Amino acid sequence: MYLPILVLAFYSFNQSAYSASWAGFTLAWYRKFFADERILSALQTSLMVALLAVAIAAVLGTLMTVGLARYHFPGKGLYRGVAYLPLIIPDIAIAVATLVFLAVVAIPLSLWTIVAAHVVFCLAYVAIVVSTRLTGLDSHLEEAALDLGATPAQAFIQVLLPELMPAIVSGCLLAFVLSMDDFLIASFTAGGGVTTLPMEIFSRIRTGVKPDINALSVVLILASGFVAFVAESIRYQGTQKRLK
Amino acid sequence: MTLASKHTPSAPDIGRPESKWLGPLVLLGPSGIWLALLLVLPTLVILELSFVPGIRPGDVVNPSGLQNYTQIFQPIYLQVIARSLFFAINTTLICLLLGFPVAYWIALIAPSRWRNLLLLCFVLPLWTSSLLRSYAWITILRPTGVLNTLLTSIGLPPLNLLNSGSAVLIGMSYSLLPYMVLILYASLEKLDRRLLEAAADLGAPPSEAFWKVTVPQTLPGIAAGSLLVFITGLGDFVDPELLGGASSMTAARLIYNQFLGATQNWGFGSALSMLLILAVSLAIALLIKYGDSTAQR
């Protein structure tokens, strides 16, 4: 599993990146990468999209999950089905639908259209992580708060939200990584001047093997490995706490 | 006086019918609107568009026929669909063959305190960019890449794998293997070991116990893992595009070209996209039916 990733790491330090043999150690690709303004601005765009989309999805997704767990209403199954649809439907279908829709209602493509489209699948991932946590929770705590005179909003913020926090955070991290990784939906919903990191990487891979991509890979892999580690440990602590 | 007497006793009651609607509205309204606007409505729009032959961006929408769907039945496009299915099915088989032993080993043989860590190690590559994982395979498979350097150094002829169907299968299997392992692990972990012991006590050799006890019990997991890999493989764009070259046109690449490529035929692209959604729904429907029948047994 790690061989391909190690190969990238190996090449990122190799002086001659165009042949497979070792030509000596260098940090030149890293220097080149950190001085590359197009990559840095694409990274900035991606971070902004991911942070905005995840923030919106975290709020909407948490409210939705609690709402779905608490209320029974006609069409609930349909609502839930639609919310979880992005987990199953191929990215390309979502990308196409969003692009066509935006064209029909004549909304110009921009950074905001990427964010709006990313919220849709981030919502699904936040919701699925939070709902697993919610089903394991003791609902009496919130009822007790209500009995003691708390308003529903107080009970929600002071009792339920802290209990759900680990799940919300780990759902957000998952959604964040997926948003940072998304190439298809972003390239369908980005306007002319907007380029996210995956779009930049894709165009560089297509135009030929550029050695500074190896350096970029290593930096990104380390970063996402770190996020994965944080997410897993939060999830792990969450399950430990529940077992107690 | 009348006003006050009306208000004070019934204040909590007044709040009630209001909050009965307020709660669901606040909790479910915002995401409902978002999903309706950006998921449901768009899908309906491409459904409508798929009935418009030869539409280009900016054209007036005027649904008028099945031409986009009949276009799919041209041999050249049938070939594309067959190739997409071929990649998805073979990726599923490869992931199952490679993933089952790994999941079995982690769930049943490896020391239990290492289990979470082993699983984490196996799933960690999922957190890295899928584009970069494909790119890594380009570095390995290209004519002057790692693989050929190794092959020629031990005296074997070089292989030209990049831009072939094999490269796509390698890339896709690599991308999707962690999902398969994760789902099979979850299913194998719940395996009732007493049944295996019972089978051994009753004189069944390990291979027979495996086929008659382990496999049937993990069948729902195998089905779920295979379905996930199949669906993701069917809609995969990055691996065929980067590793497959011109000869590996798949449905997802074709759809991409109808919208962002030179072709610009949104109607045909929408029809293909609807077909993809239909195929995925069909696969899920089959799983639900199949899953139910295993649960009943």
PDB file of N, CA and C in Angstrom, chain A residues 17-18 21 30 33 50 56 77 79 81 98 109 114 117 126 130 133 144 149 153 172 182 191:
ATOM      1  N   ALA A  17      15.000  14.010 -11.741  1.00  0.00           N
ATOM      2  CA  ALA A  17      13.657  13.478 -11.538  1.00  0.00           C
ATOM      3  C   ALA A  17      13.126  12.797 -12.790  1.00  0.00           C
ATOM      4  N   TYR A  18      13.873  12.873 -13.878  1.00  0.00           N
ATOM      5  CA  TYR A  18      13.353  12.310 -15.124  1.00  0.00           C
ATOM      6  C   TYR A  18      13.824  10.881 -15.373  1.00  0.00           C
ATOM      7  N   SER A  21      16.859   6.356 -11.890  1.00  0.00           N
ATOM      8  CA  SER A  21      18.023   6.080 -11.048  1.00  0.00           C
ATOM      9  C   SER A  21      18.327   7.274 -10.138  1.00  0.00           C
ATOM     10  N   TYR A  30      11.690  21.053  -3.338  1.00  0.00           N
ATOM     11  CA  TYR A  30      10.907  21.646  -2.256  1.00  0.00           C
ATOM     12  C   TYR A  30      10.995  23.165  -2.312  1.00  0.00           C
ATOM     13  N   PHE A  33       8.912  24.321  -5.119  1.00  0.00           N
ATOM     14  CA  PHE A  33       7.495  24.191  -4.802  1.00  0.00           C
ATOM     15  C   PHE A  33       7.024  25.315  -3.880  1.00  0.00           C
ATOM     16  N   ALA A  50     -12.626  24.567   1.269  1.00  0.00           N
ATOM     17  CA  ALA A  50     -12.840  23.475   2.223  1.00  0.00           C
ATOM     18  C   ALA A  50     -13.320  24.027   3.570  1.00  0.00           C
ATOM     19  N   ILE A  56     -20.140  25.434   6.914  1.00  0.00           N
ATOM     20  CA  ILE A  56     -21.580  25.440   6.630  1.00  0.00           C
ATOM     21  C   ILE A  56     -22.171  24.042   6.837  1.00  0.00           C
ATOM     22  N   GLY A  77     -38.192   9.472   5.196  1.00  0.00           N
ATOM     23  CA  GLY A  77     -37.310   8.519   4.519  1.00  0.00           C
ATOM     24  C   GLY A  77     -36.705   9.125   3.260  1.00  0.00           C
ATOM     25  N   TYR A  79     -36.301  12.380   2.652  1.00  0.00           N
ATOM     26  CA  TYR A  79     -35.369  13.418   3.090  1.00  0.00           C
ATOM     27  C   TYR A  79     -34.016  12.789   3.426  1.00  0.00           C
ATOM     28  N   GLY A  81     -32.873   9.869   2.569  1.00  0.00           N
ATOM     29  CA  GLY A  81     -32.297   9.271   1.361  1.00  0.00           C
ATOM     30  C   GLY A  81     -31.568  10.304   0.516  1.00  0.00           C
ATOM     31  N   THR A  98     -24.844  19.854 -11.030  1.00  0.00           N
ATOM     32  CA  THR A  98     -24.666  21.200 -10.489  1.00  0.00           C
ATOM     33  C   THR A  98     -24.333  22.203 -11.588  1.00  0.00           C
ATOM     34  N   LEU A 109     -20.348  31.106 -12.482  1.00  0.00           N
ATOM     35  CA  LEU A 109     -19.487  30.215 -11.714  1.00  0.00           C
ATOM     36  C   LEU A 109     -18.436  31.038 -10.983  1.00  0.00           C
ATOM     37  N   ILE A 114     -18.376  26.638  -6.069  1.00  0.00           N
ATOM     38  CA  ILE A 114     -17.663  25.437  -5.609  1.00  0.00           C
ATOM     39  C   ILE A 114     -18.061  25.143  -4.171  1.00  0.00           C
ATOM     40  N   ALA A 117     -21.505  23.646  -3.904  1.00  0.00           N
ATOM     41  CA  ALA A 117     -21.551  22.255  -4.352  1.00  0.00           C
ATOM     42  C   ALA A 117     -20.855  21.336  -3.346  1.00  0.00           C
ATOM     43  N   VAL A 126     -20.694  14.653   7.262  1.00  0.00           N
ATOM     44  CA  VAL A 126     -20.880  15.117   8.638  1.00  0.00           C
ATOM     45  C   VAL A 126     -22.079  14.400   9.250  1.00  0.00           C
ATOM     46  N   VAL A 130     -22.064  12.040  12.605  1.00  0.00           N
ATOM     47  CA  VAL A 130     -22.792  12.529  13.776  1.00  0.00           C
ATOM     48  C   VAL A 130     -23.937  11.591  14.149  1.00  0.00           C
ATOM     49  N   ARG A 133     -22.949   8.689  16.303  1.00  0.00           N
ATOM     50  CA  ARG A 133     -22.723   9.106  17.680  1.00  0.00           C
ATOM     51  C   ARG A 133     -24.061   9.338  18.387  1.00  0.00           C
ATOM     52  N   ALA A 144     -33.875  15.571  30.881  1.00  0.00           N
ATOM     53  CA  ALA A 144     -33.675  16.074  32.239  1.00  0.00           C
ATOM     54  C   ALA A 144     -33.469  17.579  32.212  1.00  0.00           C
ATOM     55  N   GLY A 149     -36.138  23.022  33.382  1.00  0.00           N
ATOM     56  CA  GLY A 149     -36.506  24.373  32.992  1.00  0.00           C
ATOM     57  C   GLY A 149     -35.687  24.977  31.878  1.00  0.00           C
ATOM     58  N   ALA A 153     -33.555  25.382  23.098  1.00  0.00           N
ATOM     59  CA  ALA A 153     -32.292  25.871  22.546  1.00  0.00           C
ATOM     60  C   ALA A 153     -31.165  25.713  23.559  1.00  0.00           C
ATOM     61  N   CYS A 172     -16.162  16.648  10.407  1.00  0.00           N
ATOM     62  CA  CYS A 172     -15.636  17.823   9.705  1.00  0.00           C
ATOM     63  C   CYS A 172     -14.278  17.533   9.086  1.00  0.00           C
ATOM     64  N   ASP A 182     -11.256  16.869  -3.777  1.00  0.00           N
ATOM     65  CA  ASP A 182     -12.200  16.803  -4.884  1.00  0.00           C
ATOM     66  C   ASP A 182     -11.682  17.519  -6.118  1.00  0.00           C
ATOM     67  N   GLY A 191     -15.357  28.874 -11.742  1.00  0.00           N
ATOM     68  CA  GLY A 191     -15.369  29.823 -12.846  1.00  0.00           C
ATOM     69  C   GLY A 191     -13.999  29.945 -13.472  1.00  0.00           C
TER      70      GLY A 191
END
